[in-house]
PDB file of C-alpha atoms in Angstrom:
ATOM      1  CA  UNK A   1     -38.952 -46.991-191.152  1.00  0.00           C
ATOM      2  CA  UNK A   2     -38.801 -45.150-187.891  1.00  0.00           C
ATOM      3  CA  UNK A   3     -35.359 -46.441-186.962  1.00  0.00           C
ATOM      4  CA  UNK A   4     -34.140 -45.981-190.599  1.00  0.00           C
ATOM      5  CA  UNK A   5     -34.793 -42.212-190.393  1.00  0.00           C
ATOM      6  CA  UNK A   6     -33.280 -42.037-186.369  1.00  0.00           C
ATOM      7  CA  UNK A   7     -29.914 -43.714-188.077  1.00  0.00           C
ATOM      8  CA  UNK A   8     -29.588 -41.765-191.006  1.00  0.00           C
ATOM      9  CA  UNK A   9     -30.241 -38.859-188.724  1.00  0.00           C
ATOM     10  CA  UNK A  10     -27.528 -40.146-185.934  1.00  0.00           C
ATOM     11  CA  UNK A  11     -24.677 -40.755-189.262  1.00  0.00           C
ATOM     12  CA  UNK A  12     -25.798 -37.087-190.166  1.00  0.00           C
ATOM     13  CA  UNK A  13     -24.977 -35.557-187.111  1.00  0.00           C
ATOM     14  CA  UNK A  14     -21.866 -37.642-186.427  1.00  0.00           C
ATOM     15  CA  UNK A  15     -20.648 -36.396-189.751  1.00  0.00           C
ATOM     16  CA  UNK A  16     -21.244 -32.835-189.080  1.00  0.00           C
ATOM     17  CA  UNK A  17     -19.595 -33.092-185.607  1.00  0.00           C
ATOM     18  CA  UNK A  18     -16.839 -34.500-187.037  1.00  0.00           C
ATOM     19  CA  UNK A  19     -15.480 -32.333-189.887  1.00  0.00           C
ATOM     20  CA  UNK A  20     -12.683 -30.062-189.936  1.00  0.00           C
ATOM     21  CA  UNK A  21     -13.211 -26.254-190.177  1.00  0.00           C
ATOM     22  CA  UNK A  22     -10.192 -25.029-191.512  1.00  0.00           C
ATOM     23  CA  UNK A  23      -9.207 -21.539-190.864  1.00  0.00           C
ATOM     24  CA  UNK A  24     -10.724 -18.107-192.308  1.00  0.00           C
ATOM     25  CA  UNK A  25      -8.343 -16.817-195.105  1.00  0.00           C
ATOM     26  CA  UNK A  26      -8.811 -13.609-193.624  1.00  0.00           C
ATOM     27  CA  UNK A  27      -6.763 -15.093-190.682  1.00  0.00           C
ATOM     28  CA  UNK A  28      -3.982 -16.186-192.811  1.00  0.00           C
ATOM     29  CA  UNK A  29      -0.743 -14.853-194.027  1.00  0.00           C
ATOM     30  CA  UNK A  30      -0.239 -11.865-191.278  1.00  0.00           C
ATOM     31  CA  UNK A  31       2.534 -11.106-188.989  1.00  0.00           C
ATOM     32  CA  UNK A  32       1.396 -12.942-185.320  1.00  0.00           C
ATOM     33  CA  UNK A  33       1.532 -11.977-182.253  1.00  0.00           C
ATOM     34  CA  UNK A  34       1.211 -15.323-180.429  1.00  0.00           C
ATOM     35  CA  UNK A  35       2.614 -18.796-180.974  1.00  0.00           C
ATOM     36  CA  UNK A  36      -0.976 -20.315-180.323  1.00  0.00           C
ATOM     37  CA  UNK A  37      -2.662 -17.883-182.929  1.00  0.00           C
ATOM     38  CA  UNK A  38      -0.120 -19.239-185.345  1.00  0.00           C
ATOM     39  CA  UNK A  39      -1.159 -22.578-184.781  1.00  0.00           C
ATOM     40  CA  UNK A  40      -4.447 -22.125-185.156  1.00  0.00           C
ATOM     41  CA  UNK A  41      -4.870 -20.219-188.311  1.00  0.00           C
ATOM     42  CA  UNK A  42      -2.230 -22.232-189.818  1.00  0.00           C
ATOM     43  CA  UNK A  43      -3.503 -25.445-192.416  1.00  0.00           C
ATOM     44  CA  UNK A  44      -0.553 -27.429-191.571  1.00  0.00           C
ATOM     45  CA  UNK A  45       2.270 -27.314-189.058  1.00  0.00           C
ATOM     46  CA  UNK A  46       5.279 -29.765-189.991  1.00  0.00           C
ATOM     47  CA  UNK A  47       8.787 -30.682-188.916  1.00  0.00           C
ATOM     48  CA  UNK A  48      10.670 -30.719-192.294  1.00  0.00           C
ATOM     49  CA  UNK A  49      13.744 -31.286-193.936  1.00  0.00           C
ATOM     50  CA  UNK A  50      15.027 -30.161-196.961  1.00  0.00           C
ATOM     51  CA  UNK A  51      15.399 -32.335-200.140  1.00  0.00           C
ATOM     52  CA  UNK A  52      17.474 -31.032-203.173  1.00  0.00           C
ATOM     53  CA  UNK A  53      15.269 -30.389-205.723  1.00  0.00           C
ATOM     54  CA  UNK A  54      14.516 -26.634-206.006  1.00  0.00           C
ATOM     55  CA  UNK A  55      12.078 -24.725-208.665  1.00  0.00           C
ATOM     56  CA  UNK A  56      12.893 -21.112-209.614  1.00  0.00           C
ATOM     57  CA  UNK A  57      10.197 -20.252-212.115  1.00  0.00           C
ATOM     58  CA  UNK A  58       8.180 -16.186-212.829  1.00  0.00           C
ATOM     59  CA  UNK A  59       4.476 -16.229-212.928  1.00  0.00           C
ATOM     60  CA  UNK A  60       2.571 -13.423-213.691  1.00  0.00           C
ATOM     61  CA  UNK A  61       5.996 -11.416-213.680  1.00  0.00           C
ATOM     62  CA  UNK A  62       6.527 -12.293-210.031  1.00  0.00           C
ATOM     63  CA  UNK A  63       9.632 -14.593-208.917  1.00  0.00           C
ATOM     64  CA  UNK A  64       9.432 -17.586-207.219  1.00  0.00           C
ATOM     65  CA  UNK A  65      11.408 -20.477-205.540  1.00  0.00           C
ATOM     66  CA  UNK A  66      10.167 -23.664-204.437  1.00  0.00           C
ATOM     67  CA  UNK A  67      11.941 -26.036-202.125  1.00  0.00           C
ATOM     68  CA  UNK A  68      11.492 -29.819-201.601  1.00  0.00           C
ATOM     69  CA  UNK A  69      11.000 -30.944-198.288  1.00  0.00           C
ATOM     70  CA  UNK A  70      10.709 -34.074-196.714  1.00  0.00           C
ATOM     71  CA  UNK A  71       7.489 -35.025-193.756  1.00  0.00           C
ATOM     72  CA  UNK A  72       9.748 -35.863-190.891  1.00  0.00           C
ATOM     73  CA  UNK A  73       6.564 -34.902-188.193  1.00  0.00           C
ATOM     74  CA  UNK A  74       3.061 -33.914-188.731  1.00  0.00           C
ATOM     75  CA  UNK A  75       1.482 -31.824-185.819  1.00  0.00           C
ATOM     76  CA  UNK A  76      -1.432 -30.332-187.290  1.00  0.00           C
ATOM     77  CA  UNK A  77      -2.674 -31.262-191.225  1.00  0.00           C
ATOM     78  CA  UNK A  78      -3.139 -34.419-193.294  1.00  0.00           C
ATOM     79  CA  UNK A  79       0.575 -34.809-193.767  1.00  0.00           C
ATOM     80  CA  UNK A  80       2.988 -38.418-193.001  1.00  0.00           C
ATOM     81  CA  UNK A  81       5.823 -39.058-192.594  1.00  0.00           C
ATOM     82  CA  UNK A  82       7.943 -39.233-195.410  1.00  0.00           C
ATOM     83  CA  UNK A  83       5.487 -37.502-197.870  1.00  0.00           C
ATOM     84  CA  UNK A  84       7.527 -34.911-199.836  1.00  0.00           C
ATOM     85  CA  UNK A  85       5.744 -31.208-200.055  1.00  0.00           C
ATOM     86  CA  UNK A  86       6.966 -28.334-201.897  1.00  0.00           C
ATOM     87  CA  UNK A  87       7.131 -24.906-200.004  1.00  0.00           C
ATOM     88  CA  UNK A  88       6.797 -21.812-202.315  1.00  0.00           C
ATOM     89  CA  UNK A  89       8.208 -18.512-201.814  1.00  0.00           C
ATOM     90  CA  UNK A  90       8.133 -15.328-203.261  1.00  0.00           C
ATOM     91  CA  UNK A  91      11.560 -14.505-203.964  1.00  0.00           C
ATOM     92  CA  UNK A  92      11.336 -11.023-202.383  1.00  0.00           C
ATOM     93  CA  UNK A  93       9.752 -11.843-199.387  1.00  0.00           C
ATOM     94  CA  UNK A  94      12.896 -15.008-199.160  1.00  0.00           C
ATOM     95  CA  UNK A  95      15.239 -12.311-199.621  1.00  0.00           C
ATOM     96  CA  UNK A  96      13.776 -10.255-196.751  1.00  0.00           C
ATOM     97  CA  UNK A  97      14.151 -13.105-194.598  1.00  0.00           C
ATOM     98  CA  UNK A  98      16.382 -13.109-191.253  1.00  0.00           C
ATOM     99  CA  UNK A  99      17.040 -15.155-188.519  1.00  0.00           C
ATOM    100  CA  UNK A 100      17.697 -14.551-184.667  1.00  0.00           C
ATOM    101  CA  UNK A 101      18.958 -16.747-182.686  1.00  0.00           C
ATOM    102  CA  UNK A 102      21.847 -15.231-180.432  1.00  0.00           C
ATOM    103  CA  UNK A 103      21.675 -12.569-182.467  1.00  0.00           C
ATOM    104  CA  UNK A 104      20.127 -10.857-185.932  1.00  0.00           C
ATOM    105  CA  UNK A 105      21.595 -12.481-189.239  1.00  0.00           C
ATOM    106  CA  UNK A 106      20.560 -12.808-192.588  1.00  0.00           C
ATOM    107  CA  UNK A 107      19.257 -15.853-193.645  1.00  0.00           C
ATOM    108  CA  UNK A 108      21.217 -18.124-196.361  1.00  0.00           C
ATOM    109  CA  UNK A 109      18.234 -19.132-198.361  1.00  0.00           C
ATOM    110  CA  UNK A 110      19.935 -22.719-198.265  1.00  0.00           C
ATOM    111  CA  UNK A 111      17.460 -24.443-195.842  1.00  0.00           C
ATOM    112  CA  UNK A 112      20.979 -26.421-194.887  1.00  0.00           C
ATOM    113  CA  UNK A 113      20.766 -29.664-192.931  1.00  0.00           C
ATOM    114  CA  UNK A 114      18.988 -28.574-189.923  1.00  0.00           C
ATOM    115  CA  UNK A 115      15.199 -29.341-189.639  1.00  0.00           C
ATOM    116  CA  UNK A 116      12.971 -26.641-189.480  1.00  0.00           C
ATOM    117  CA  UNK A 117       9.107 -26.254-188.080  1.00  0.00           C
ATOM    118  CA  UNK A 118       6.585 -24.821-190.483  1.00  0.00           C
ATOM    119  CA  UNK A 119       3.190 -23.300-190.254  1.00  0.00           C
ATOM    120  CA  UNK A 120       1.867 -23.724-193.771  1.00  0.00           C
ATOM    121  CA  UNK A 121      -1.415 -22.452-195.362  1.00  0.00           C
ATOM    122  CA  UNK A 122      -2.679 -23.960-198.395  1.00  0.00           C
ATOM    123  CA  UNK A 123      -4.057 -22.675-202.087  1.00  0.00           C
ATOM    124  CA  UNK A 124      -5.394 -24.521-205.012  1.00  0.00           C
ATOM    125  CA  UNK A 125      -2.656 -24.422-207.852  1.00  0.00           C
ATOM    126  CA  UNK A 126      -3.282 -22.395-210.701  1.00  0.00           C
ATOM    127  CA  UNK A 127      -2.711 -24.115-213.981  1.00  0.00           C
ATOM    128  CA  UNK A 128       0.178 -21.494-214.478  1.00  0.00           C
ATOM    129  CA  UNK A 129       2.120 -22.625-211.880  1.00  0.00           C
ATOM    130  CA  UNK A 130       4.564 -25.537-212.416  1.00  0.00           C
ATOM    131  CA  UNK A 131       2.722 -28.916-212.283  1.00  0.00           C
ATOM    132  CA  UNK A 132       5.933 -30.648-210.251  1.00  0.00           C
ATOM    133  CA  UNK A 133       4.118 -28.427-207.638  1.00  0.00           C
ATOM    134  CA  UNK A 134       1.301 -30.611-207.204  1.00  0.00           C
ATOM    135  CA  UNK A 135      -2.037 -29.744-206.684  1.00  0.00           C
ATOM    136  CA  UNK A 136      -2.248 -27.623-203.834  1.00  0.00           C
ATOM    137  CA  UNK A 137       0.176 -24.349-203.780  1.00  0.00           C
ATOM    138  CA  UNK A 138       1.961 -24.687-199.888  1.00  0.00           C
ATOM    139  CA  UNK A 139       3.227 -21.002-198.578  1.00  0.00           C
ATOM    140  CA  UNK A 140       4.440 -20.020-194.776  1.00  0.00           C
ATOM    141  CA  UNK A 141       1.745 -18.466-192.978  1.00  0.00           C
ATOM    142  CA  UNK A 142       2.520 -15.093-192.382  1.00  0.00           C
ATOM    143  CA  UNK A 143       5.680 -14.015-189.697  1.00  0.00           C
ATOM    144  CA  UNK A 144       7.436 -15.375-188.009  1.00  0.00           C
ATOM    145  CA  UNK A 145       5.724 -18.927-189.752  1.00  0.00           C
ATOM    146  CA  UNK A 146       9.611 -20.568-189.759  1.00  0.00           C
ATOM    147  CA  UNK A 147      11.409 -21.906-186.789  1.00  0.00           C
ATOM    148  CA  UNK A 148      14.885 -23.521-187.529  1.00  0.00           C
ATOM    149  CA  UNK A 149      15.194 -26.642-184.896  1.00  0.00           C
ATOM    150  CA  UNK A 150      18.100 -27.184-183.233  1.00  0.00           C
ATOM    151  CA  UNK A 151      19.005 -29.653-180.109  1.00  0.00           C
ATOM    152  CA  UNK A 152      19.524 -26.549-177.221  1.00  0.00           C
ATOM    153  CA  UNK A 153      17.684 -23.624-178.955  1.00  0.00           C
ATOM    154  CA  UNK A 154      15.407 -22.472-181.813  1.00  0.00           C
ATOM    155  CA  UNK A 155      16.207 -19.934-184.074  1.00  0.00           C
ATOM    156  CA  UNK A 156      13.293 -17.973-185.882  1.00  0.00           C
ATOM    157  CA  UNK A 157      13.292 -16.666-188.936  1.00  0.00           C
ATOM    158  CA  UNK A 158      10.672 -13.712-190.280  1.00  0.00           C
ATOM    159  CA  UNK A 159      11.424 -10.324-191.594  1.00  0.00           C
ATOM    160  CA  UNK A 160      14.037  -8.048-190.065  1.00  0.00           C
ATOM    161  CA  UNK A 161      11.459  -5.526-188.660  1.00  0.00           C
ATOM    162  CA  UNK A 162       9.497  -8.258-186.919  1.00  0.00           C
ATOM    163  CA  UNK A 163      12.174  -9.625-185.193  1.00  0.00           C
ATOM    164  CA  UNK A 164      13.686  -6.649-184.033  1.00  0.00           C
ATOM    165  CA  UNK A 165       9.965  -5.778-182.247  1.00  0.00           C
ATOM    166  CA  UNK A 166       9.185  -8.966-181.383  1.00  0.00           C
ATOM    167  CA  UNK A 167       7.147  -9.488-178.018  1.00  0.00           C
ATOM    168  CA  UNK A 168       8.047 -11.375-175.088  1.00  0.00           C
ATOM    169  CA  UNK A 169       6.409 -14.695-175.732  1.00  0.00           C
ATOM    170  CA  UNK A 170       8.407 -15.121-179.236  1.00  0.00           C
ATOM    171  CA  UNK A 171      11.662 -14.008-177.470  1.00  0.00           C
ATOM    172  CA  UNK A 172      10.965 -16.431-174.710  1.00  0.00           C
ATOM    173  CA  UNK A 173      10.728 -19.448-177.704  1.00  0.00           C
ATOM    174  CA  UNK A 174      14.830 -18.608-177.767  1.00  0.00           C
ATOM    175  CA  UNK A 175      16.077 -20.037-174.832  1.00  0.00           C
ATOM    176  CA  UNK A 176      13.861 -22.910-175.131  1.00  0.00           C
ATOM    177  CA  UNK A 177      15.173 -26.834-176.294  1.00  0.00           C
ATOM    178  CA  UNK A 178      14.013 -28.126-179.225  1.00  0.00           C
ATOM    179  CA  UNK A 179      12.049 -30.656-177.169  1.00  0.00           C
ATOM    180  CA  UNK A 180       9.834 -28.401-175.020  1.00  0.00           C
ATOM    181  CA  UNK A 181       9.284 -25.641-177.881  1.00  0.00           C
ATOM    182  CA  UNK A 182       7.699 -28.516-179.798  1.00  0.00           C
ATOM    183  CA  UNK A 183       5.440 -29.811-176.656  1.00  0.00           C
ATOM    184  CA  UNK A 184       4.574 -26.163-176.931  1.00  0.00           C
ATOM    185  CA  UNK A 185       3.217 -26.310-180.261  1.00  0.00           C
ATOM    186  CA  UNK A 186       1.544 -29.937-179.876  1.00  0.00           C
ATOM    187  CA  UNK A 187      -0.341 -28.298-176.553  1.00  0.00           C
ATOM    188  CA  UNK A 188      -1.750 -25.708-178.538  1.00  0.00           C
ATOM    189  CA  UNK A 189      -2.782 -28.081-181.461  1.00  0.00           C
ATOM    190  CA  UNK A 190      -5.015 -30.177-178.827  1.00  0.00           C
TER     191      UNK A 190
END
């Protein structure tokens, strides 16, 4: 009986030790200061690439879009590969979207063939919300929560007024290749 309880007790503790804690909510959605703090409040961070099916729909007299993408990486969540997720934006926080790169631009909205990095959080879907959603609503976590990937630099996109203050460890993600931005990210997710 003895050794019945110490096993129990040992499966107990193992499962405990082993569950994920995801991040406070609180902690979610803000404008970041730090690539690593991004990481870590974020519920999933994926390499992605646009698929064509799109969803404008109004809930609760707000606009939305929703874009199709396609798993090409998983660094931090419970994605695969090839698993398709919808993204869901507001449509006035899309249209305040920019990118920099070389320089300031507005972004397209298109999501065109390049692949881009996302740092997702998560929210149960509301029955008033399209059901081609799935169950769980997907949304960028805060700014800058976008990064468009490209062979010999990285372009970010956030809102205009963050990426005209941004601080020296987002301006340094720039110059960077595509290959040792994302060792970056994977560091921080270990």
């Amino acid at each position: 009986m003895k050794k019945i309880k110490l096993l129990i007790l040992g499966i107990t503790v193992l499962a405990f030790n082993g569950c994920y804690d995801p991040p406070a909510r609180e902690m979610q959605g803000l404008d970041y200061d730090s690539l690593d703090e991004l990481v870590n409040t974020s519920d999933r961070v994926l390499i992605l690439k646009k698929l064509e099916n799109e969803l404008n729909f109004i809930v609760e007299e707000e606009e939305y879009l929703s874009f199709k993408f396609s798993v090409i990486e998983k660094i931090k969540g419970s994605s695969s590969e090839g698993d398709e997720i919808f993204i869901t934006f507001l449509k006035s926080d899309l249209d305040d979207l920019f990118v920099l790169d070389k320089r300031l631009k507005k972004f397209d909205q298109s999501f065109d063939d390049q692949e881009y990095l996302f740092f997702l959080i998560g929210r149960a879907r509301k029955n008033i919300f399209p059901k081609e959603l799935g169950g769980s609503l997907w949304f960028k976590n805060g700014n800058p929560s976008i990064f468009e990937l490209r062979k010999d630099s990285i372009g970010i996109i956030s809102k205009e007024i963050l990426l005209q203050s941004q601080n020296k460890s987002f301006l340094e993600i720039l110059e960077m290749p595509e290959t040792k931005f994302l060792s970056l990210v994977r560091s921080f997710n270990e």
